Coordinates of C-alpha atoms and ligand atoms in Angstrom, one line a residue:
Chain A
X1 CA 9.4 9.5 24.1
X2 CA 11.9 8.4 26.7
X3 CA 12.3 5.2 28.5
X4 CA 14.4 2.5 30.1
X5 CA 15.9 -0.1 27.8
X6 CA 15.3 -3.9 27.7
X7 CA 17.8 -5.5 25.3
X8 CA 17.3 -8.7 23.3
X9 CA 19.0 -10.5 20.5
X10 CA 18.2 -11.5 16.9
X11 CA 15.0 -13.3 15.7
X12 CA 12.8 -12.7 18.8
X13 CA 9.8 -14.6 17.4
X14 CA 6.1 -14.2 18.1
X15 CA 5.9 -17.4 20.1
X16 CA 8.5 -15.9 22.4
X17 CA 6.7 -12.6 22.6
X18 CA 3.4 -14.3 23.5
X19 CA 3.1 -18.1 23.4
X20 CA 0.3 -19.9 21.5
X21 CA -1.0 -21.4 24.8
X22 CA -2.2 -18.0 25.9
X23 CA -4.0 -17.0 22.7
X24 CA -7.5 -18.3 23.5
X25 CA -8.1 -15.3 25.8
X26 CA -8.0 -12.0 24.0
X27 CA -7.9 -9.9 27.2
X28 CA -4.9 -7.6 26.7
X29 CA -4.0 -7.6 30.4
X30 CA -3.9 -11.4 30.3
X31 CA -1.5 -11.2 27.3
X32 CA 0.6 -8.6 29.0
X33 CA 1.1 -10.8 32.0
X34 CA 2.8 -13.4 29.8
X35 CA 4.7 -11.1 27.4
X36 CA 8.1 -12.4 26.6
X37 CA 7.7 -15.1 29.2
X38 CA 9.6 -17.9 27.5
X39 CA 12.5 -15.6 26.6
X40 CA 12.8 -13.5 29.8
X41 CA 10.5 -14.4 32.7
X42 CA 11.6 -11.3 34.6
X43 CA 10.3 -8.9 31.9
X44 CA 6.6 -9.0 32.6
X45 CA 7.2 -8.6 36.3
X46 CA 9.6 -5.7 36.1
X47 CA 8.5 -3.8 33.0
X48 CA 7.4 -0.2 33.6
X49 CA 5.2 2.0 31.7
X50 CA 7.2 3.8 29.0
X51 CA 10.1 1.2 28.7
X52 CA 11.7 0.6 25.4
X53 CA 12.8 -2.6 23.8
X54 CA 16.0 -2.6 21.8
X55 CA 16.6 -5.8 19.7
X56 CA 18.6 -7.3 16.9
X57 CA 17.5 -8.6 13.5
X58 CA 14.1 -9.9 12.4
X59 CA 12.2 -8.9 15.5
X60 CA 8.7 -10.4 15.6
X61 CA 9.3 -13.2 13.0
X62 CA 6.8 -16.0 12.9
X63 CA 3.1 -15.8 13.3
X64 CA 0.6 -13.1 12.3
X65 CA -0.7 -12.9 15.8
X66 CA -1.5 -9.3 16.6
X67 CA -1.5 -10.3 20.2
X68 CA 2.3 -10.0 20.1
X69 CA 2.5 -6.2 19.8
X70 CA -0.7 -5.9 21.9
X71 CA 1.0 -7.8 24.7
X72 CA 4.0 -5.6 24.6
X73 CA 2.0 -2.4 24.4
X74 CA -0.3 -3.4 27.2
X75 CA 2.7 -4.3 29.3
X76 CA 3.8 -0.7 29.0
X77 CA 6.3 -0.8 26.2
X78 CA 6.4 2.6 24.5
X79 CA 8.4 1.6 21.4
X80 CA 10.4 -1.3 19.9
X81 CA 13.7 -0.4 18.3
X82 CA 15.3 -3.2 16.2
X83 CA 18.0 -3.7 13.6
X84 CA 15.1 -5.1 11.4
X85 CA 11.6 -6.3 11.8
X86 CA 9.6 -9.2 10.3
X87 CA 7.0 -7.6 8.1
X88 CA 3.7 -8.8 9.7
X89 CA 4.9 -7.7 13.2
X90 CA 5.9 -4.3 11.8
X91 CA 2.5 -3.8 10.2
X92 CA 0.6 -5.1 13.3
X93 CA 2.6 -2.8 15.6
X94 CA 1.7 0.3 13.6
X95 CA -1.9 -0.8 13.3
X96 CA -2.4 -1.2 17.0
X97 CA -0.4 2.0 17.7
X98 CA 2.9 0.7 19.0
X99 CA 5.8 2.7 17.5
X100 CA 8.5 0.7 15.7
X101 CA 11.9 2.0 14.9
X102 CA 14.3 0.3 12.4
X103 CA 17.8 1.5 13.4
X104 CA 20.7 -0.9 12.6
X105 CA 23.1 1.0 14.9
X106 CA 20.9 0.8 18.0
X107 CA 21.6 -2.8 19.1
X108 CA 25.3 -2.3 19.5
X109 CA 24.9 1.0 21.3
X110 CA 22.5 0.2 24.1
X111 CA 22.8 -1.9 27.3
X112 CA 20.1 -3.1 29.5
X113 CA 18.8 -0.3 31.8
X114 CA 20.1 2.6 29.8
X115 CA 17.8 5.4 28.9
X116 CA 16.7 5.8 25.3
X117 CA 15.1 9.0 23.8
X118 CA 13.2 8.7 20.5
X119 CA 11.9 11.3 18.2
X120 CA 9.7 9.3 15.9
X121 CA 8.9 12.1 13.5
X122 CA 12.4 13.4 13.0
X123 CA 14.1 10.0 13.1
X124 CA 16.4 10.6 16.0
X125 CA 17.4 8.1 18.6
X126 CA 19.6 9.1 21.6
X127 CA 21.3 6.9 24.2
X128 CA 20.9 9.4 27.1
X129 CA 23.2 7.3 29.3
X130 CA 26.1 7.5 26.9
X131 CA 25.2 10.6 24.9
X132 CA 25.3 8.8 21.6
X133 CA 23.0 10.1 18.9
X134 CA 21.7 7.8 16.1
X135 CA 19.5 8.4 13.1
X136 CA 16.8 6.3 11.4
X137 CA 14.4 6.8 8.5
X138 CA 11.1 8.1 9.9
X139 CA 8.0 6.2 8.8
X140 CA 6.2 7.5 5.7
X141 CA 3.7 10.2 6.6
X142 CA 0.5 8.1 6.3
X143 CA 1.9 5.4 8.7
X144 CA 2.9 8.2 11.1
X145 CA -0.7 9.4 10.9
X146 CA -2.0 5.9 11.8
X147 CA 0.4 5.8 14.8
X148 CA -0.6 9.3 15.8
X149 CA -4.3 8.6 15.7
X150 CA -3.7 5.5 17.9
X151 CA -3.9 2.8 15.3
X152 CA -5.7 1.7 12.1
X153 CA -9.1 1.3 13.7
X154 CA -9.5 5.0 14.4
X155 CA -8.1 5.8 11.0
X156 CA -10.6 3.5 9.2
X157 CA -13.4 4.6 11.5
X158 CA -13.2 8.1 10.1
X159 CA -14.3 6.7 6.7
X160 CA -17.5 5.3 8.2
X161 CA -18.5 8.2 10.4
X162 CA -21.7 10.0 9.2
X163 CA -20.8 13.2 7.4
X164 CA -21.9 16.2 9.4
Chain B
X1 CA 6.0 -2.3 -21.7
X2 CA 9.0 -2.8 -19.5
X3 CA 9.4 -6.3 -18.2
X4 CA 7.9 -6.7 -14.8
X5 CA 7.7 -9.3 -12.0
X6 CA 4.7 -11.3 -10.9
X7 CA 4.4 -9.2 -7.8
X8 CA 4.4 -6.0 -9.8
X9 CA 1.8 -7.3 -12.2
X10 CA -0.6 -8.5 -9.5
X11 CA -0.3 -5.4 -7.4
X12 CA -0.7 -3.1 -10.4
X13 CA -3.8 -4.9 -11.4
X14 CA -5.2 -4.8 -7.9
X15 CA -4.5 -1.1 -7.4
X16 CA -5.7 0.0 -10.8
X17 CA -2.3 1.4 -11.8
X18 CA -0.8 0.9 -15.2
X19 CA 2.5 -0.1 -13.6
X20 CA 4.1 -0.2 -10.1
X21 CA 7.7 -0.3 -8.9
X22 CA 9.2 -2.2 -6.1
X23 CA 9.2 -0.1 -2.9
X24 CA 6.1 1.8 -4.0
X25 CA 3.2 1.7 -1.6
X26 CA -0.2 1.0 -3.3
X27 CA -3.7 0.8 -2.1
X28 CA -4.8 -2.6 -3.3
X29 CA -8.3 -4.1 -3.8
X30 CA -8.4 -7.5 -2.2
X31 CA -9.8 -10.5 -4.1
X32 CA -10.1 -12.8 -1.1
X33 CA -9.8 -12.4 2.7
X34 CA -9.4 -15.4 4.9
X35 CA -9.6 -15.6 8.7
X36 CA -9.7 -18.6 11.0
X37 CA -10.5 -18.5 14.7
X38 CA -8.9 -15.1 15.0
X39 CA -12.0 -13.8 13.2
X40 CA -13.2 -13.3 16.8
X41 CA -10.4 -10.8 17.3
X42 CA -11.0 -9.2 13.8
X43 CA -14.6 -8.9 14.7
X44 CA -13.8 -6.7 17.8
X45 CA -12.0 -4.2 15.6
X46 CA -14.6 -4.5 12.9
X47 CA -17.3 -3.4 15.4
X48 CA -15.1 -0.5 16.6
X49 CA -14.7 0.7 13.0
X50 CA -18.5 1.0 12.8
X51 CA -19.1 -0.2 9.2
X52 CA -22.7 -1.2 8.7
X53 CA -21.8 -4.3 6.9
X54 CA -18.9 -6.2 5.3
X55 CA -17.6 -5.0 2.0
X56 CA -18.2 -8.1 -0.1
X57 CA -19.7 -11.3 1.4
X58 CA -18.5 -13.4 -1.5
X59 CA -14.8 -12.4 -1.0
X60 CA -14.5 -13.6 2.5
X61 CA -13.8 -17.0 3.9
X62 CA -13.9 -17.8 7.6
X63 CA -13.2 -21.2 9.1
X64 CA -12.1 -22.8 12.3
X65 CA -9.0 -25.0 12.4
X66 CA -6.7 -23.9 15.2
X67 CA -8.6 -25.1 18.3
X68 CA -11.0 -27.7 17.1
X69 CA -12.9 -29.1 18.9
X70 CA -12.7 -26.1 21.2
X71 CA -10.0 -26.8 23.8
X72 CA -11.1 -24.2 26.4
X73 CA -14.3 -22.4 27.3
X74 CA -12.8 -19.1 26.0
X75 CA -12.1 -20.8 22.6
X76 CA -15.7 -22.0 22.5
X77 CA -16.9 -18.5 23.3
X78 CA -14.8 -17.1 20.4
X79 CA -16.2 -19.8 18.1
X80 CA -19.7 -18.9 19.1
X81 CA -19.2 -15.2 18.6
X82 CA -17.9 -15.8 15.1
X83 CA -20.7 -18.2 14.2
X84 CA -23.3 -15.6 15.3
X85 CA -21.6 -12.9 13.2
X86 CA -21.4 -15.2 10.1
X87 CA -25.1 -15.9 10.5
X88 CA -26.1 -12.3 11.0
X89 CA -24.0 -11.2 8.0
X90 CA -25.1 -14.1 5.9
X91 CA -21.6 -15.0 4.9
X92 CA -21.7 -17.8 2.3
X93 CA -18.2 -19.2 2.7
X94 CA -18.0 -20.3 6.3
X95 CA -16.5 -23.7 7.2
X96 CA -17.1 -24.7 10.8
X97 CA -14.8 -27.1 12.4
X98 CA -15.4 -30.0 10.0
X99 CA -13.2 -29.1 7.0
X100 CA -9.7 -28.8 8.3
X101 CA -6.8 -26.4 8.0
X102 CA -7.3 -23.1 6.2
X103 CA -4.3 -23.4 3.9
X104 CA -5.5 -26.8 2.6
X105 CA -9.2 -26.1 2.6
X106 CA -9.1 -22.9 0.6
X107 CA -7.3 -24.5 -2.4
X108 CA -9.5 -27.6 -2.1
X109 CA -12.7 -25.6 -2.2
X110 CA -11.7 -23.6 -5.2
X111 CA -11.3 -20.3 -3.5
X112 CA -7.7 -19.8 -4.7
X113 CA -7.1 -19.1 -8.4
X114 CA -4.0 -17.8 -10.3
X115 CA -3.5 -14.1 -10.4
X116 CA -5.6 -13.3 -7.3
X117 CA -4.5 -11.0 -4.5
X118 CA -5.3 -12.9 -1.3
X119 CA -4.8 -11.8 2.3
X120 CA -5.2 -14.0 5.4
X121 CA -4.9 -13.3 9.1
X122 CA -2.4 -16.1 9.3
X123 CA 1.3 -15.9 8.4
X124 CA 1.3 -19.1 6.3
X125 CA -1.2 -17.5 3.9
X126 CA 1.9 -17.4 1.6
X127 CA 0.9 -21.1 0.8
X128 CA -1.6 -20.0 -2.0
X129 CA 1.3 -19.0 -4.2
X130 CA 1.5 -22.6 -5.1
X131 CA -1.6 -22.0 -7.3
X132 CA -0.2 -18.7 -8.7
X133 CA -1.9 -16.3 -6.4
X134 CA -0.1 -13.4 -4.6
X135 CA -1.0 -14.1 -1.1
X136 CA 0.3 -12.8 2.2
X137 CA -0.4 -12.8 5.9
X138 CA -1.8 -9.7 7.8
X139 CA -2.9 -8.9 11.3
X140 CA -6.4 -8.9 12.8
X141 CA -6.8 -5.1 12.9
X142 CA -5.9 -4.7 9.2
X143 CA -8.2 -7.6 8.4
X144 CA -11.0 -5.7 10.1
X145 CA -10.2 -2.8 7.8
X146 CA -10.3 -5.1 4.8
X147 CA -13.7 -6.5 5.9
X148 CA -14.9 -2.9 6.0
X149 CA -13.3 -1.4 2.9
X150 CA -11.9 -4.3 0.8
X151 CA -8.7 -2.3 0.5
X152 CA -5.3 -2.5 2.1
X153 CA -2.0 -0.6 1.7
X154 CA 0.8 -2.9 0.5
X155 CA 4.4 -2.2 -0.4
X156 CA 5.4 -3.7 -3.8
X157 CA 8.1 -6.2 -2.8
X158 CA 11.4 -6.8 -4.5
X159 CA 11.7 -10.3 -5.9
X160 CA 14.2 -13.2 -5.3
X161 CA 14.1 -15.9 -7.9
X162 CA 15.2 -19.4 -7.0
X163 CA 15.8 -21.7 -9.9
X164 CA 16.0 -25.4 -9.0
X165 CA 17.6 -28.0 -11.2
X166 CA 17.9 -31.7 -10.8
X167 CA 15.7 -34.6 -9.9
X168 CA 15.1 -35.3 -6.2
X169 CA 16.7 -38.5 -4.9
X170 CA 14.6 -41.2 -3.4
X171 CA 13.9 -40.4 0.2
X172 CA 14.0 -36.6 -0.5
X173 CA 10.9 -34.5 -0.6
X174 CA 10.0 -30.8 -1.3
X175 CA 10.2 -30.2 2.5
X176 CA 13.9 -31.1 2.3
X177 CA 14.4 -28.6 -0.5
X178 CA 12.7 -25.7 1.3
X179 CA 14.5 -26.5 4.6
X180 CA 17.8 -26.4 2.7
X181 CA 16.9 -23.1 1.1
X182 CA 15.9 -21.6 4.4
X183 CA 19.1 -22.8 6.0
X184 CA 21.1 -21.1 3.2
X185 CA 19.2 -17.8 3.1
X186 CA 18.5 -17.5 6.9
X187 CA 15.3 -16.7 8.8
X188 CA 15.3 -13.2 7.4
X189 CA 17.0 -13.9 4.1
X190 CA 13.9 -13.0 2.1
X191 CA 12.5 -10.3 4.4
X192 CA 9.7 -8.3 2.6
X193 CA 10.5 -10.1 -0.7
X194 CA 8.4 -12.1 -3.1
X195 CA 10.2 -15.4 -3.7
X196 CA 9.6 -17.1 -7.1
X197 CA 10.3 -20.8 -7.2
X198 CA 11.1 -21.9 -10.8
X199 CA 13.0 -24.4 -12.8
X200 CA 12.6 -28.1 -13.9
X201 CA 12.5 -29.4 -10.3
X202 CA 9.5 -27.3 -9.4
X203 CA 7.9 -28.1 -12.8
X204 CA 8.2 -31.8 -11.9
X205 CA 6.6 -31.3 -8.4
X206 CA 3.0 -31.9 -7.6
X207 CA 0.7 -29.1 -6.4
X208 CA 1.0 -30.5 -2.9
X209 CA 4.8 -30.3 -3.0
X210 CA 4.7 -26.7 -4.3
X211 CA 2.3 -25.8 -1.4
X212 CA 5.2 -26.9 0.9
X213 CA 7.6 -24.5 -0.8
X214 CA 5.2 -21.6 -0.6
X215 CA 4.0 -22.4 2.9
X216 CA 7.5 -22.0 4.3
X217 CA 8.4 -18.9 2.3
X218 CA 7.4 -16.9 5.4
X219 CA 10.0 -18.8 7.5
X220 CA 12.7 -16.8 5.6
X221 CA 10.6 -13.6 6.1
X222 CA 9.1 -13.5 2.6
X223 CA 5.9 -11.5 2.0
X224 CA 4.8 -14.0 -0.7
X225 CA 6.1 -17.2 -2.4
X226 CA 5.0 -18.3 -5.8
X227 CA 5.2 -21.1 -8.3
X228 CA 3.9 -20.2 -11.7
X229 CA 0.8 -22.0 -12.7
X230 CA 0.9 -24.8 -15.3
X231 CA -1.3 -27.7 -16.5
X232 CA -1.0 -29.4 -13.1
X233 CA -2.6 -26.3 -11.5
X234 CA -5.3 -26.2 -14.2
X235 CA -6.1 -29.9 -13.6
X236 CA -6.1 -29.3 -9.8
X237 CA -8.6 -26.4 -10.3
X238 CA -10.9 -28.2 -12.8
X239 CA -13.8 -29.5 -10.8
X240 CA -13.0 -27.2 -7.9
X241 CA -14.0 -23.9 -9.4
X242 CA -15.9 -22.8 -12.4
X243 CA -14.7 -19.2 -12.1
X244 CA -12.5 -17.9 -14.8
X245 CA -8.9 -16.9 -14.1
X246 CA -6.0 -15.4 -15.9
X247 CA -2.6 -16.7 -14.9
X248 CA 0.0 -14.0 -14.1
X249 CA 3.7 -14.8 -14.7
X250 CA 6.9 -12.8 -14.3
X251 CA 8.6 -11.8 -17.5
X252 CA 11.8 -13.8 -17.9
X253 CA 13.9 -10.6 -18.0
X254 CA 12.0 -8.9 -15.2
X255 CA 14.1 -6.9 -12.7
X256 CA 14.7 -9.4 -9.9
X257 CA 16.9 -8.4 -7.0
X258 CA 18.7 -11.7 -6.9
X259 CA 18.6 -15.0 -8.7
X260 CA 19.8 -18.2 -7.0
X261 CA 20.5 -21.4 -9.0
X262 CA 20.3 -24.5 -6.9
X263 CA 21.1 -28.0 -8.0
X264 CA 19.1 -30.3 -5.8
X265 CA 20.1 -33.6 -7.5
X266 CA 22.5 -34.5 -4.7
X267 CA 20.4 -33.2 -1.8
X268 CA 19.7 -35.6 1.1
X269 CA 17.0 -35.3 3.8
X270 CA 17.3 -32.2 5.9
X271 CA 16.4 -31.4 9.5
X272 CA 15.8 -28.0 11.2
X273 CA 17.2 -28.1 14.7
X274 CA 16.1 -26.1 17.7
X275 CA 15.1 -23.4 18.1
X276 CA 15.2 -21.7 14.7
X277 CA 13.9 -22.8 11.3
X278 CA 17.1 -21.8 9.7
X279 CA 19.2 -24.0 11.9
X280 CA 19.2 -26.7 9.2
X281 CA 21.5 -29.7 9.0
X282 CA 21.7 -32.8 6.9
X283 CA 19.9 -35.7 8.7
X284 CA 23.2 -37.6 9.0
X285 CA 24.4 -35.0 11.5
X286 CA 21.5 -35.5 14.0
X287 CA 20.8 -39.2 13.4
X288 CA 20.5 -41.2 16.6
X289 CA 19.0 -38.5 18.8
X290 CA 16.2 -40.2 20.9
X291 CA 12.7 -38.8 20.4
X292 CA 9.6 -38.8 22.5
X293 CA 7.0 -37.6 20.0
X294 CA 6.6 -37.6 16.3
X295 CA 4.0 -35.6 14.3
X296 CA 2.9 -35.9 10.7
X297 CA 0.4 -33.3 9.6
X298 CA -0.2 -29.5 9.5
X299 CA -0.7 -27.1 6.6
X300 CA 2.9 -27.9 5.6
X301 CA 2.8 -31.7 5.3
X302 CA -0.6 -33.1 6.1
X303 CA -1.7 -33.9 2.5
X304 CA -2.3 -37.2 0.8
X305 CA 1.2 -37.5 -0.7
X306 CA 2.7 -36.9 2.8
X307 CA 0.5 -39.5 4.4
X308 CA 1.3 -42.0 1.5
X309 CA 5.0 -41.3 1.9
X310 CA 4.8 -41.9 5.7
X311 CA 2.7 -45.0 5.3
X312 CA 5.2 -46.5 2.9
X313 CA 7.5 -46.8 5.8
X314 CA 5.1 -47.2 8.7
X315 CA 2.7 -49.8 7.2
X316 CA 3.4 -53.2 8.7
X317 CA 5.8 -51.7 11.3
X318 CA 5.3 -50.7 14.9
X319 CA 6.0 -47.3 16.4
X320 CA 9.0 -47.5 18.7
X321 CA 8.4 -48.2 22.3
X322 CA 8.1 -44.9 24.2
X323 CA 7.4 -42.8 21.2
X324 CA 4.0 -41.1 20.6
X325 CA 3.3 -40.8 16.9
X326 CA 0.5 -38.3 16.1
X327 CA -1.1 -38.1 12.6
X328 CA -3.2 -35.0 11.7
X329 CA -4.6 -35.0 8.2
X330 CA -4.8 -31.5 6.8
X331 CA -8.4 -31.6 5.8
X332 CA -11.6 -33.7 5.7
X333 CA -10.9 -34.5 2.0
X334 CA -7.5 -35.8 2.9
X335 CA -8.8 -37.6 6.0
X336 CA -11.6 -39.4 4.0
X337 CA -9.3 -40.4 1.2
X338 CA -6.6 -41.7 3.6
X339 CA -9.4 -43.6 5.5
X340 CA -10.8 -45.1 2.4
X341 CA -7.5 -46.2 1.1
X342 CA -6.7 -47.9 4.4
X343 CA -3.8 -45.6 5.2
X344 CA -5.2 -44.4 8.5
X345 CA -5.8 -48.0 9.4
X346 CA -2.1 -48.8 8.8
X347 CA -1.1 -45.9 11.1
X348 CA -3.5 -47.0 13.8
X349 CA -2.2 -50.6 13.5
X350 CA 1.3 -49.3 13.9
X351 CA 0.3 -47.6 17.2
X352 CA -0.2 -44.0 16.0
X353 CA -2.9 -41.7 17.2
X354 CA -5.0 -40.2 14.4
X355 CA -6.5 -36.8 15.2
X356 CA -9.2 -34.9 13.5
X357 CA -8.2 -32.6 10.7
X358 CA -6.9 -29.3 12.0
X359 CA -3.9 -27.6 13.4
X360 CA -3.6 -29.9 16.3
X361 CA -0.4 -29.6 18.3
X362 CA 1.3 -27.5 15.6
X363 CA 0.8 -24.2 17.5
X364 CA 1.0 -25.7 21.0
X365 CA -2.6 -25.0 21.9
X366 CA -3.7 -28.6 22.6
X367 CA -3.7 -32.2 21.4
X368 CA -0.2 -33.4 22.2
X369 CA 2.1 -30.9 24.0
X370 CA 5.6 -31.6 25.1
X371 CA 7.0 -31.8 28.6
X372 CA 10.2 -30.2 29.7
X373 CA 13.2 -32.1 28.4
X374 CA 11.2 -33.9 25.7
X375 CA 12.2 -34.0 22.1
X376 CA 9.9 -34.1 19.1
X377 CA 10.4 -34.5 15.4
X378 CA 7.6 -33.1 13.3
X379 CA 6.6 -32.2 9.7
X380 CA 5.2 -28.8 10.8
X381 CA 6.9 -25.5 9.9
X382 CA 8.1 -23.9 13.2
X383 CA 10.5 -25.1 15.8
X384 CA 10.5 -22.0 18.0
X385 CA 11.1 -22.5 21.7
X386 CA 7.9 -23.3 23.4
X387 CA 5.9 -23.7 20.1
X388 CA 4.6 -27.1 21.1
X389 CA 4.4 -26.9 24.8
X390 CA 7.2 -26.5 27.3
X391 CA 9.9 -24.0 26.4
X392 CA 12.3 -26.7 27.7
X393 CA 11.3 -29.1 24.9
X394 CA 13.2 -29.5 21.6
X395 CA 11.5 -29.5 18.2
X396 CA 13.1 -30.8 15.0
X397 CA 11.5 -30.2 11.7
X398 CA 11.7 -32.7 8.9
X399 CA 9.9 -34.4 5.9
X400 CA 7.1 -36.9 6.4
X401 CA 9.6 -39.7 5.4
X402 CA 12.2 -38.6 7.9
X403 CA 9.5 -38.3 10.7
X404 CA 8.0 -41.7 9.8
X405 CA 11.4 -43.4 9.9
X406 CA 12.3 -41.7 13.2
X407 CA 9.0 -42.8 14.7
X408 CA 9.7 -46.4 13.9
X409 CA 13.2 -46.3 15.2
X410 CA 12.7 -44.1 18.2
X411 CA 15.6 -41.9 17.2
X412 CA 16.1 -39.4 14.5
X413 CA 16.6 -41.6 11.4
X414 CA 17.6 -41.1 7.8
X415 CA 14.6 -42.5 5.9
X416 CA 16.9 -43.9 3.2
X417 CA 18.0 -46.6 5.7
X418 CA 14.5 -48.0 5.7
X419 CA 14.1 -47.8 2.0
X420 CA 16.8 -50.2 0.9
Ligands
SF4_1 S1 -1.1 -26.1 10.9 FE1 0.2 -24.9 12.2 S2 1.2 -23.5 10.8 FE2 -0.5 -24.3 9.7 S3 -2.2 -22.9 10.0 FE3 -2.3 -24.4 11.6 S4 -1.2 -23.6 13.4 FE4 -0.6 -22.4 11.6

């Protein structure tokens, strides 16, 4: 995948990604409209399908709200690259089919608006604007499989489908 | 057998393996699955999965606490959808809005026992470690998968052991201890780890105080926090559950990643300043900052010992002019006891608002939000920007004693000044 970069700092928490005041309505489009609102009001207006977020340490810390990755994914975000992730956000993102990449080098090597190219399976991240190539540990195969099938619901559903 | 940690033992037991190593991914059988309002969200994914019924009615608890009574029509619709599901499935452990906050109600109702593997669709599910369970927060979609299969993949975490020594000084509570630890380790200082709280200071603490330590483990990124069960836990559970349990404890020489020794005998009250929980300072450094709102409650500090501590300062006093003091007991049990002992009356006389048990303003959904430019001091567990209303407001986290003292004085106040 390839996309335009939005860059944020350390400890971007789930309240910043989607505030508690919007959580009574589960409509993903409603969540997307308020994604990252308290951190960067411009984001939800200007984000384009396929954009990539590059952030610092502990991205997604805080609540277990799955609406956080859902809001980003629905807003059009194709992947989040961070120095590190908080564990529940990391799980939630994979479970709803939003690719997450843990790559400590990335934050220092991207600026807003540059173009990132990610090969999730091979663990390669390229800053196309500067030509710099970085590597990361790809997800274990069974997590890649969940991502590939679009999330955990489809993976689990297979267990409950009537056998032919 | 090689010495192993608490996390290894519980996860080996739950996955039917003779032994597991940190970093290993296991498929674990879940002993208890908890959801609050977001059961409505879980339900959507559960329906998509297409399982004909839930895996085990007896191992699920659902309750409402975040938006009670319903604060919007949407919230009411979600409550209704969950109620209908509970009825249709015949789920026996459902607490509608009358009981209080999940992390207080589950221990109270005897659902939490030592050695269990518990997941909850709420990040502060780490709380149940105070009773010796391995418990962690998960998302709604994976909760749907747990409802359907009773299983979940989990990575066996590495362990950080913190050994506390020393008696707490008057005016200092377990909240100050954990804030201090988070300040030292940082908001991601225990990422993915299981944190073991040990040592004489923890042994001397009540179950309620240990719940505070484990509740806030997630604020340094931990997957779980635990205090090993002792007689206090046994006494707490007696009368709450008749089910048998086998305590699980780390071996003393288990391979922990890191051990911290902390002497808390000189520790004073601590305050987490905006907008991160690890931005912790001694109260002296922020004393005198004017406040607009004070809140005592939440799953962190809404228990009897917290209300008693707060009442010891507030009783007979008046809340400062221009300050709103909000009290939210954590559960119906706490609410009733505080009512019967006259503690709620003393708050009301002082000018406080006493809300129904629940999450209240803690997550910024309702019941006491902040305007731009306002400042609050609260016993809750998160001070993220915008957490309690306007992103332009400031939230300071502190102990019930510090919040009570500040409410009386109208400025951030060291509680020891009022205890002379
Ligand atoms: S009291 Fe606050 S932190 Fe605790 S469960 Fe409720 S919203 Fe979450």
